[in-house]
PDB file of C-alpha atoms in Angstrom:
ATOM      1  CA  PRO A   1      76.152   9.926  80.277  1.00 43.00           C
ATOM      2  CA  LEU A   2      75.200   6.329  79.820  1.00 43.00           C
ATOM      3  CA  PHE A   3      73.209   6.484  76.556  1.00 42.00           C
ATOM      4  CA  PRO A   4      74.314   9.386  73.844  1.00 51.00           C
ATOM      5  CA  TYR A   5      77.909   8.615  73.598  1.00 49.00           C
ATOM      6  CA  PRO A   6      77.929   4.800  73.760  1.00 50.00           C
ATOM      7  CA  THR A   7      75.963   4.597  70.816  1.00 52.00           C
ATOM      8  CA  LEU A   8      76.877   7.497  68.950  1.00 52.00           C
ATOM      9  CA  PHE A   9      80.859   6.497  69.253  1.00 52.00           C
ATOM     10  CA  ARG A  10      80.137   2.398  68.796  1.00 51.00           C
ATOM     11  CA  SER A  11      77.837   2.091  65.336  1.00 50.00           C
ATOM     12  CA  ASP A  12      80.197   5.331  63.865  1.00 80.00           C
ATOM     13  CA  ARG A  13      84.048   6.833  65.381  1.00 83.00           C
ATOM     14  CA  LEU A  14      85.012   3.288  66.305  1.00 87.00           C
ATOM     15  CA  ASP A  15      83.795   1.278  63.402  1.00 87.00           C
ATOM     16  CA  ARG A  16      85.153   3.833  60.911  1.00 89.00           C
ATOM     17  CA  MET A  17      88.694   3.196  62.217  1.00 91.00           C
ATOM     18  CA  GLU A  18      88.577  -0.719  62.160  1.00 88.00           C
ATOM     19  CA  ASP A  19      86.628  -0.614  59.056  1.00 87.00           C
ATOM     20  CA  ALA A  20      89.637   1.254  57.459  1.00 88.00           C
ATOM     21  CA  LEU A  21      92.426  -0.277  59.260  1.00 87.00           C
ATOM     22  CA  PHE A  22      91.048  -4.485  58.792  1.00 84.00           C
ATOM     23  CA  PRO A  23      88.634  -3.754  55.801  1.00 78.00           C
ATOM     24  CA  SER A  24      88.423  -7.210  55.207  1.00 57.00           C
ATOM     25  CA  ALA A  25      89.258 -10.777  56.933  1.00 48.00           C
ATOM     26  CA  GLY A  26      91.260  -8.862  59.873  1.00 55.00           C
ATOM     27  CA  ARG A  27      93.740  -7.710  57.882  1.00 58.00           C
ATOM     28  CA  PRO A  28      95.113  -4.245  57.635  1.00 60.00           C
ATOM     29  CA  SER A  29      94.492  -2.471  54.155  1.00 61.00           C
ATOM     30  CA  ASP A  30      97.003  -1.705  51.947  1.00 66.00           C
ATOM     31  CA  ASP A  31      95.867   1.374  51.010  1.00 77.00           C
ATOM     32  CA  SER A  32      98.048   3.527  53.595  1.00 84.00           C
ATOM     33  CA  SER A  33      97.697   6.444  52.539  1.00 87.00           C
ATOM     34  CA  ALA A  34      93.169   6.491  52.908  1.00 89.00           C
ATOM     35  CA  VAL A  35      93.276   4.633  56.403  1.00 90.00           C
ATOM     36  CA  LEU A  36      95.212   7.321  57.390  1.00 93.00           C
ATOM     37  CA  GLN A  37      92.921  10.072  56.616  1.00 93.00           C
ATOM     38  CA  VAL A  38      90.086   8.268  58.043  1.00 92.00           C
ATOM     39  CA  LEU A  39      91.949   7.465  61.036  1.00 94.00           C
ATOM     40  CA  ARG A  40      93.598  10.759  62.139  1.00 94.00           C
ATOM     41  CA  ARG A  41      89.748  12.386  61.175  1.00 93.00           C
ATOM     42  CA  GLU A  42      88.303  10.246  62.896  1.00 92.00           C
ATOM     43  CA  CYS A  43      90.445   9.905  66.097  1.00 92.00           C
ATOM     44  CA  HIS A  44      90.378  14.225  65.949  1.00 91.00           C
ATOM     45  CA  ASN A  45      86.380  13.584  66.523  1.00 89.00           C
ATOM     46  CA  ILE A  46      86.336  11.320  69.117  1.00 89.00           C
ATOM     47  CA  LYS A  47      89.506  12.901  70.670  1.00 88.00           C
ATOM     48  CA  GLY A  48      86.714  16.122  70.643  1.00 85.00           C
ATOM     49  CA  MET A  49      83.389  14.644  71.337  1.00 81.00           C
ATOM     50  CA  GLY A  50      85.266  13.358  74.522  1.00 80.00           C
ATOM     51  CA  SER A  51      85.605  16.174  76.463  1.00 73.00           C
ATOM     52  CA  SER A  52      82.210  17.261  75.247  1.00 75.00           C
ATOM     53  CA  PHE A  53      80.247  14.158  76.987  1.00 76.00           C
ATOM     54  CA  GLY A  54      82.882  14.139  79.998  1.00 74.00           C
ATOM     55  CA  PHE A  55      84.703  11.763  78.933  1.00 81.00           C
ATOM     56  CA  PRO A  56      88.026  12.656  79.745  1.00 85.00           C
ATOM     57  CA  ILE A  57      89.623   9.050  79.463  1.00 88.00           C
ATOM     58  CA  VAL A  58      88.510   8.533  76.185  1.00 89.00           C
ATOM     59  CA  THR A  59      89.827  12.645  75.221  1.00 89.00           C
ATOM     60  CA  THR A  60      93.584  11.374  76.673  1.00 90.00           C
ATOM     61  CA  VAL A  61      93.656   7.883  74.646  1.00 92.00           C
ATOM     62  CA  ALA A  62      92.634   9.684  71.746  1.00 92.00           C
ATOM     63  CA  HIS A  63      95.193  11.967  72.185  1.00 90.00           C
ATOM     64  CA  ARG A  64      97.903   9.914  72.404  1.00 90.00           C
ATOM     65  CA  LEU A  65      96.769   7.752  69.242  1.00 93.00           C
ATOM     66  CA  GLU A  66      96.617  11.386  67.343  1.00 91.00           C
ATOM     67  CA  ASP A  67     100.135  11.596  68.362  1.00 88.00           C
ATOM     68  CA  TYR A  68     100.750   8.448  67.027  1.00 90.00           C
ATOM     69  CA  LEU A  69      99.079   8.026  64.072  1.00 92.00           C
ATOM     70  CA  ALA A  70     101.061  11.724  63.598  1.00 87.00           C
ATOM     71  CA  ALA A  71     104.779   9.989  63.591  1.00 84.00           C
ATOM     72  CA  VAL A  72     103.140   7.380  60.659  1.00 88.00           C
ATOM     73  CA  ALA A  73     104.055   7.250  57.307  1.00 87.00           C
ATOM     74  CA  VAL A  74     103.347   4.360  56.015  1.00 88.00           C
ATOM     75  CA  LEU A  75     101.144   2.266  57.247  1.00 88.00           C
ATOM     76  CA  THR A  76     102.688  -1.359  58.806  1.00 86.00           C
ATOM     77  CA  ASP A  77     101.479  -4.825  60.347  1.00 86.00           C
ATOM     78  CA  ARG A  78     103.104  -3.097  63.773  1.00 87.00           C
ATOM     79  CA  HIS A  79     101.342  -0.392  63.265  1.00 90.00           C
ATOM     80  CA  ALA A  80      98.014  -1.602  62.701  1.00 90.00           C
ATOM     81  CA  ILE A  81      98.754  -4.208  66.307  1.00 91.00           C
ATOM     82  CA  ASP A  82      99.468  -0.648  67.827  1.00 92.00           C
ATOM     83  CA  ILE A  83      96.661   1.231  66.450  1.00 94.00           C
ATOM     84  CA  ASP A  84      94.177  -1.571  67.626  1.00 93.00           C
ATOM     85  CA  VAL A  85      95.265  -2.011  70.758  1.00 94.00           C
ATOM     86  CA  TYR A  86      93.656   2.322  71.334  1.00 94.00           C
ATOM     87  CA  LEU A  87      91.003   0.812  69.796  1.00 93.00           C
ATOM     88  CA  ARG A  88      90.263  -1.406  72.146  1.00 93.00           C
ATOM     89  CA  HIS A  89      90.809   0.743  74.837  1.00 92.00           C
ATOM     90  CA  LEU A  90      87.994   3.397  73.880  1.00 91.00           C
ATOM     91  CA  ARG A  91      85.581   0.285  73.064  1.00 89.00           C
ATOM     92  CA  ALA A  92      86.187  -0.994  76.154  1.00 89.00           C
ATOM     93  CA  ILE A  93      85.329   2.059  78.311  1.00 87.00           C
ATOM     94  CA  ILE A  94      82.529   3.928  75.616  1.00 84.00           C
ATOM     95  CA  GLU A  95      80.849   0.647  76.019  1.00 82.00           C
ATOM     96  CA  ARG A  96      81.461   0.222  79.595  1.00 83.00           C
ATOM     97  CA  GLY A  97      79.453   4.024  79.419  1.00 80.00           C
ATOM     98  CA  HIS A  98      82.017   5.678  81.912  1.00 81.00           C
ATOM     99  CA  ASP A  99      85.413   6.188  82.507  1.00 81.00           C
ATOM    100  CA  PRO A 100      87.952   3.884  84.533  1.00 85.00           C
ATOM    101  CA  SER A 101      88.441   4.472  88.120  1.00 84.00           C
ATOM    102  CA  GLU A 102      92.140   7.058  88.411  1.00 80.00           C
ATOM    103  CA  THR A 103      94.232   3.414  88.741  1.00 82.00           C
ATOM    104  CA  ALA A 104      93.204   1.790  85.914  1.00 87.00           C
ATOM    105  CA  ALA A 105      93.145   4.967  84.397  1.00 85.00           C
ATOM    106  CA  GLY A 106      96.630   5.491  84.739  1.00 82.00           C
ATOM    107  CA  LYS A 107      97.306   1.402  83.650  1.00 86.00           C
ATOM    108  CA  ILE A 108      95.730   2.004  80.655  1.00 89.00           C
ATOM    109  CA  ILE A 109      97.359   5.489  79.267  1.00 87.00           C
ATOM    110  CA  ARG A 110     101.041   3.605  80.811  1.00 85.00           C
ATOM    111  CA  SER A 111     100.395   0.571  78.426  1.00 87.00           C
ATOM    112  CA  LEU A 112      99.668   2.192  75.086  1.00 89.00           C
ATOM    113  CA  PRO A 113     101.684   2.053  72.295  1.00 87.00           C
ATOM    114  CA  VAL A 114     104.105   4.822  71.693  1.00 77.00           C
ATOM    115  CA  ASN A 115     106.870   5.641  69.292  1.00 65.00           C
ATOM    116  CA  ALA A 116     105.497   5.430  66.078  1.00 60.00           C
ATOM    117  CA  GLY A 117     108.561   6.958  64.138  1.00 63.00           C
ATOM    118  CA  PHE A 118     111.000   3.934  66.055  1.00 57.00           C
ATOM    119  CA  VAL A 119     111.653   0.361  64.938  1.00 52.00           C
ATOM    120  CA  VAL A 120     110.818  -1.459  67.987  1.00 48.00           C
ATOM    121  CA  ALA A 121     113.873  -2.930  68.632  1.00 55.00           C
ATOM    122  CA  ASP A 122     116.113   0.393  68.061  1.00 64.00           C
ATOM    123  CA  VAL A 123     114.399   1.166  71.308  1.00 67.00           C
ATOM    124  CA  GLU A 124     114.018   0.504  74.886  1.00 75.00           C
ATOM    125  CA  GLN A 125     110.554   1.266  75.768  1.00 77.00           C
ATOM    126  CA  ARG A 126     110.691   2.909  79.332  1.00 83.00           C
ATOM    127  CA  ASP A 127     107.635   3.288  81.771  1.00 84.00           C
ATOM    128  CA  VAL A 128     108.214   7.066  81.946  1.00 90.00           C
ATOM    129  CA  GLU A 129     105.325   9.834  81.078  1.00 91.00           C
ATOM    130  CA  VAL A 130     106.604  12.935  79.662  1.00 93.00           C
ATOM    131  CA  LEU A 131     104.089  15.401  78.532  1.00 94.00           C
ATOM    132  CA  LEU A 132     105.136  18.580  76.215  1.00 95.00           C
ATOM    133  CA  ILE A 133     103.205  21.009  75.811  1.00 95.00           C
ATOM    134  CA  ALA A 134     104.676  23.427  72.958  1.00 94.00           C
ATOM    135  CA  PRO A 135     102.277  25.174  70.496  1.00 91.00           C
ATOM    136  CA  SER A 136     105.442  25.071  67.907  1.00 91.00           C
ATOM    137  CA  ARG A 137     105.135  21.668  65.839  1.00 88.00           C
ATOM    138  CA  THR A 138     108.743  21.762  64.738  1.00 90.00           C
ATOM    139  CA  ILE A 139     110.079  22.043  68.608  1.00 91.00           C
ATOM    140  CA  ALA A 140     107.639  19.606  70.028  1.00 90.00           C
ATOM    141  CA  HIS A 141     109.222  17.305  67.224  1.00 88.00           C
ATOM    142  CA  MET A 142     112.646  18.281  68.117  1.00 90.00           C
ATOM    143  CA  VAL A 143     111.725  17.077  71.493  1.00 92.00           C
ATOM    144  CA  SER A 144     110.073  14.417  71.150  1.00 89.00           C
ATOM    145  CA  ARG A 145     112.132  12.690  69.479  1.00 86.00           C
ATOM    146  CA  GLU A 146     114.965  12.910  71.604  1.00 88.00           C
ATOM    147  CA  LEU A 147     113.083  11.994  74.547  1.00 90.00           C
ATOM    148  CA  ALA A 148     111.232   9.282  72.484  1.00 85.00           C
ATOM    149  CA  ALA A 149     115.056   8.253  71.292  1.00 84.00           C
ATOM    150  CA  CYS A 150     115.129   7.467  75.211  1.00 85.00           C
ATOM    151  CA  GLY A 151     112.223   5.152  75.288  1.00 85.00           C
ATOM    152  CA  TYR A 152     110.613   7.926  76.842  1.00 89.00           C
ATOM    153  CA  ARG A 153     106.179   8.328  76.317  1.00 87.00           C
ATOM    154  CA  VAL A 154     105.668  11.643  74.956  1.00 89.00           C
ATOM    155  CA  THR A 155     102.419  12.979  74.474  1.00 89.00           C
ATOM    156  CA  THR A 156     102.249  16.875  73.267  1.00 90.00           C
ATOM    157  CA  ALA A 157      99.381  19.820  74.131  1.00 90.00           C
ATOM    158  CA  ARG A 158      99.215  22.587  71.887  1.00 89.00           C
ATOM    159  CA  THR A 159      97.509  24.760  74.546  1.00 90.00           C
ATOM    160  CA  PRO A 160      97.257  25.698  78.316  1.00 90.00           C
ATOM    161  CA  TRP A 161      93.659  24.277  78.446  1.00 89.00           C
ATOM    162  CA  GLU A 162      94.365  21.151  76.923  1.00 87.00           C
ATOM    163  CA  ALA A 163      97.485  20.886  78.597  1.00 90.00           C
ATOM    164  CA  PHE A 164      96.238  20.900  82.260  1.00 87.00           C
ATOM    165  CA  GLU A 165      93.226  18.170  81.045  1.00 82.00           C
ATOM    166  CA  LEU A 166      95.726  15.640  80.022  1.00 84.00           C
ATOM    167  CA  CYS A 167      97.917  16.572  83.106  1.00 86.00           C
ATOM    168  CA  VAL A 168      95.528  15.773  85.488  1.00 81.00           C
ATOM    169  CA  CYS A 169      94.260  12.824  83.528  1.00 82.00           C
ATOM    170  CA  MET A 170      97.807  11.756  82.588  1.00 83.00           C
ATOM    171  CA  ARG A 171      99.786  12.066  85.921  1.00 87.00           C
ATOM    172  CA  PRO A 172     102.796  12.595  83.660  1.00 91.00           C
ATOM    173  CA  ASP A 173     106.343  11.910  85.465  1.00 92.00           C
ATOM    174  CA  ILE A 174     108.086  15.294  83.598  1.00 95.00           C
ATOM    175  CA  VAL A 175     106.043  18.379  82.502  1.00 96.00           C
ATOM    176  CA  ILE A 176     107.591  20.485  79.864  1.00 97.00           C
ATOM    177  CA  ALA A 177     106.215  23.660  78.766  1.00 96.00           C
ATOM    178  CA  SER A 178     107.267  26.321  76.091  1.00 95.00           C
ATOM    179  CA  ALA A 179     107.772  29.453  78.192  1.00 94.00           C
ATOM    180  CA  THR A 180     105.293  31.666  75.304  1.00 91.00           C
ATOM    181  CA  LEU A 181     101.803  29.836  75.070  1.00 91.00           C
ATOM    182  CA  GLU A 182      98.690  31.657  74.111  1.00 87.00           C
ATOM    183  CA  ARG A 183      96.710  34.224  77.249  1.00 87.00           C
ATOM    184  CA  VAL A 184      98.487  31.519  79.531  1.00 91.00           C
ATOM    185  CA  SER A 185     102.548  31.865  79.636  1.00 93.00           C
ATOM    186  CA  GLY A 186     104.211  28.794  79.833  1.00 94.00           C
ATOM    187  CA  ILE A 187     105.819  29.859  83.710  1.00 94.00           C
ATOM    188  CA  ASP A 188     102.457  30.312  84.734  1.00 94.00           C
ATOM    189  CA  LEU A 189     101.163  27.416  83.968  1.00 94.00           C
ATOM    190  CA  LEU A 190     104.387  25.740  85.434  1.00 95.00           C
ATOM    191  CA  ARG A 191     103.015  27.084  88.318  1.00 94.00           C
ATOM    192  CA  MET A 192      99.750  26.200  87.997  1.00 93.00           C
ATOM    193  CA  PHE A 193     101.048  22.787  88.306  1.00 93.00           C
ATOM    194  CA  ALA A 194     103.432  22.988  91.231  1.00 93.00           C
ATOM    195  CA  ALA A 195     100.573  24.775  93.178  1.00 93.00           C
ATOM    196  CA  ILE A 196      98.714  21.470  92.799  1.00 89.00           C
ATOM    197  CA  SER A 197      99.225  18.974  95.430  1.00 86.00           C
ATOM    198  CA  THR A 198      98.685  15.925  92.262  1.00 83.00           C
ATOM    199  CA  THR A 199     101.675  17.500  90.448  1.00 88.00           C
ATOM    200  CA  ALA A 200     103.773  19.410  92.712  1.00 89.00           C
ATOM    201  CA  ASP A 201     106.575  17.078  92.526  1.00 89.00           C
ATOM    202  CA  THR A 202     106.836  16.527  88.854  1.00 91.00           C
ATOM    203  CA  CYS A 203     109.847  17.014  87.400  1.00 93.00           C
ATOM    204  CA  ARG A 204     109.560  19.964  85.107  1.00 95.00           C
ATOM    205  CA  ALA A 205     111.027  22.387  82.827  1.00 96.00           C
ATOM    206  CA  VAL A 206     110.476  25.457  80.672  1.00 96.00           C
ATOM    207  CA  LEU A 207     111.699  25.277  76.856  1.00 96.00           C
ATOM    208  CA  THR A 208     112.668  29.281  76.152  1.00 94.00           C
ATOM    209  CA  SER A 209     115.046  30.709  74.123  1.00 91.00           C
ATOM    210  CA  PHE A 210     115.567  33.247  77.116  1.00 87.00           C
ATOM    211  CA  SER A 211     118.771  33.251  78.600  1.00 82.00           C
ATOM    212  CA  ARG A 212     119.230  32.042  82.051  1.00 80.00           C
ATOM    213  CA  ASP A 213     118.895  35.095  83.681  1.00 84.00           C
ATOM    214  CA  HIS A 214     115.751  36.539  81.464  1.00 86.00           C
ATOM    215  CA  PRO A 215     113.633  38.617  84.651  1.00 88.00           C
ATOM    216  CA  SER A 216     111.002  36.506  83.705  1.00 85.00           C
ATOM    217  CA  LEU A 217     112.399  33.811  84.301  1.00 90.00           C
ATOM    218  CA  HIS A 218     112.860  34.839  88.019  1.00 90.00           C
ATOM    219  CA  ALA A 219     108.920  33.039  88.542  1.00 91.00           C
ATOM    220  CA  LEU A 220     109.690  29.895  87.630  1.00 93.00           C
ATOM    221  CA  PRO A 221     108.800  27.713  90.159  1.00 92.00           C
ATOM    222  CA  GLU A 222     111.681  26.594  93.041  1.00 89.00           C
ATOM    223  CA  ASN A 223     113.836  23.498  90.855  1.00 90.00           C
ATOM    224  CA  THR A 224     112.215  23.952  87.528  1.00 94.00           C
ATOM    225  CA  HIS A 225     114.607  23.300  84.278  1.00 94.00           C
ATOM    226  CA  ILE A 226     115.783  25.043  81.749  1.00 94.00           C
ATOM    227  CA  VAL A 227     116.303  24.235  78.292  1.00 94.00           C
ATOM    228  CA  ARG A 228     117.370  26.871  76.046  1.00 92.00           C
ATOM    229  CA  LEU A 229     116.690  26.298  72.662  1.00 90.00           C
ATOM    230  CA  LYS A 230     119.132  28.859  71.458  1.00 87.00           C
ATOM    231  CA  GLY A 231     121.469  26.478  73.837  1.00 80.00           C
ATOM    232  CA  ASP A 232     122.096  23.013  73.329  1.00 87.00           C
ATOM    233  CA  VAL A 233     119.044  21.409  73.484  1.00 91.00           C
ATOM    234  CA  ALA A 234     120.045  17.943  74.228  1.00 90.00           C
ATOM    235  CA  ALA A 235     122.512  18.887  76.612  1.00 92.00           C
ATOM    236  CA  ASP A 236     119.822  20.841  78.725  1.00 93.00           C
ATOM    237  CA  LEU A 237     117.331  17.999  77.810  1.00 93.00           C
ATOM    238  CA  ALA A 238     119.897  15.033  79.225  1.00 91.00           C
ATOM    239  CA  ASP A 239     120.057  17.283  82.465  1.00 91.00           C
ATOM    240  CA  LEU A 240     116.598  17.200  82.544  1.00 93.00           C
ATOM    241  CA  ILE A 241     116.568  13.141  82.903  1.00 92.00           C
ATOM    242  CA  THR A 242     119.560  12.807  84.783  1.00 90.00           C
ATOM    243  CA  ALA A 243     118.229  14.750  87.099  1.00 90.00           C
ATOM    244  CA  PHE A 244     114.923  13.352  87.127  1.00 91.00           C
ATOM    245  CA  GLU A 245     116.486   9.816  87.746  1.00 86.00           C
ATOM    246  CA  GLY A 246     118.728  10.808  89.765  1.00 81.00           C
ATOM    247  CA  GLN A 247     121.805   9.613  88.508  1.00 39.00           C
ATOM    248  CA  PRO A 248     125.261  11.030  90.049  1.00 35.00           C
ATOM    249  CA  SER A 249     126.588  11.881  86.324  1.00 32.00           C
ATOM    250  CA  PRO A 250     125.537  14.256  84.610  1.00 32.00           C
ATOM    251  CA  ARG A 251     125.608  12.189  81.615  1.00 32.00           C
ATOM    252  CA  ALA A 252     124.903   9.097  83.539  1.00 36.00           C
ATOM    253  CA  SER A 253     121.352   6.679  82.595  1.00 37.00           C
ATOM    254  CA  SER A 254     120.924   3.098  81.772  1.00 38.00           C
ATOM    255  CA  THR A 255     119.858   4.016  77.930  1.00 37.00           C
ATOM    256  CA  PRO A 256     122.492   2.904  76.218  1.00 34.00           C
ATOM    257  CA  THR A 257     126.137   4.462  75.709  1.00 33.00           C
ATOM    258  CA  PRO A 258     127.325   6.049  72.982  1.00 32.00           C
ATOM    259  CA  ASP A 259     127.636   3.766  69.709  1.00 40.00           C
ATOM    260  CA  GLY A 260     129.934   5.919  67.528  1.00 39.00           C
ATOM    261  CA  ASN A 261     126.609   7.383  65.627  1.00 44.00           C
ATOM    262  CA  GLY A 262     126.458  10.819  67.483  1.00 44.00           C
ATOM    263  CA  LYS A 263     124.445   9.782  71.235  1.00 46.00           C
ATOM    264  CA  SER A 264     125.342  10.705  74.399  1.00 45.00           C
ATOM    265  CA  GLU A 265     124.814   8.484  77.336  1.00 45.00           C
ATOM    266  CA  ASN A 266     121.696   9.354  77.593  1.00 50.00           C
ATOM    267  CA  GLY A 267     120.676   8.092  73.837  1.00 50.00           C
ATOM    268  CA  LEU A 268     120.165  12.315  72.963  1.00 51.00           C
ATOM    269  CA  THR A 269     121.807  12.713  69.683  1.00 46.00           C
ATOM    270  CA  ARG A 270     124.144  15.751  70.379  1.00 40.00           C
TER     271      ARG A 270
END
């Protein structure tokens, strides 16, 4: 698709977002609430229409921006700079009229700003992409914050179909899925990822309230980690991270060591 998609977004959606973010002289707007409302609405529209027009990378970038905006309570100069990075990437893809190559797309996705809820100086950002599939916003928020505290980049999907498209585009390093999803279980979804050559070696984990010996978990692919929602979530995530990083110690990691503020060696709160 070359003509309708760029025309729609260059003159409409992206312009509205840029005009709301920088209304005059390139300076961020002071009306944080109104700007965020416009940004979230137009970002959601771009994400949906990206799929309709066959631009999966646009959909993925917009999805990441949507996650970023969800963590912003009050817009700051730092947020405005980060959001502008997203908008520049979206405009470049749209004006080119086609998705970038697989290699270029991977570089774009991994270069996007993350963790809007953290001060940059507080978290050492790491080149690790996590795809989290969780229909519950409460669970997604809890797990995302734990992983973001380690400097990991987290993208959240609500449905199996959304997760599948994101996984193919993102090529995440870690996939974490809730056991209970709509129509297709998280266990079946992880089995699908394990069967696809591009994601067969991806580190996997399931979020579940079931005990480890529950019959439904017997169908999990080999080497899938279990994060118990009724257990010590932080400890199970720490074990997942340790396994992913290949550290010999069950709590060793290159992230900050305990500082007396209730964080484990993996940076996870306890």
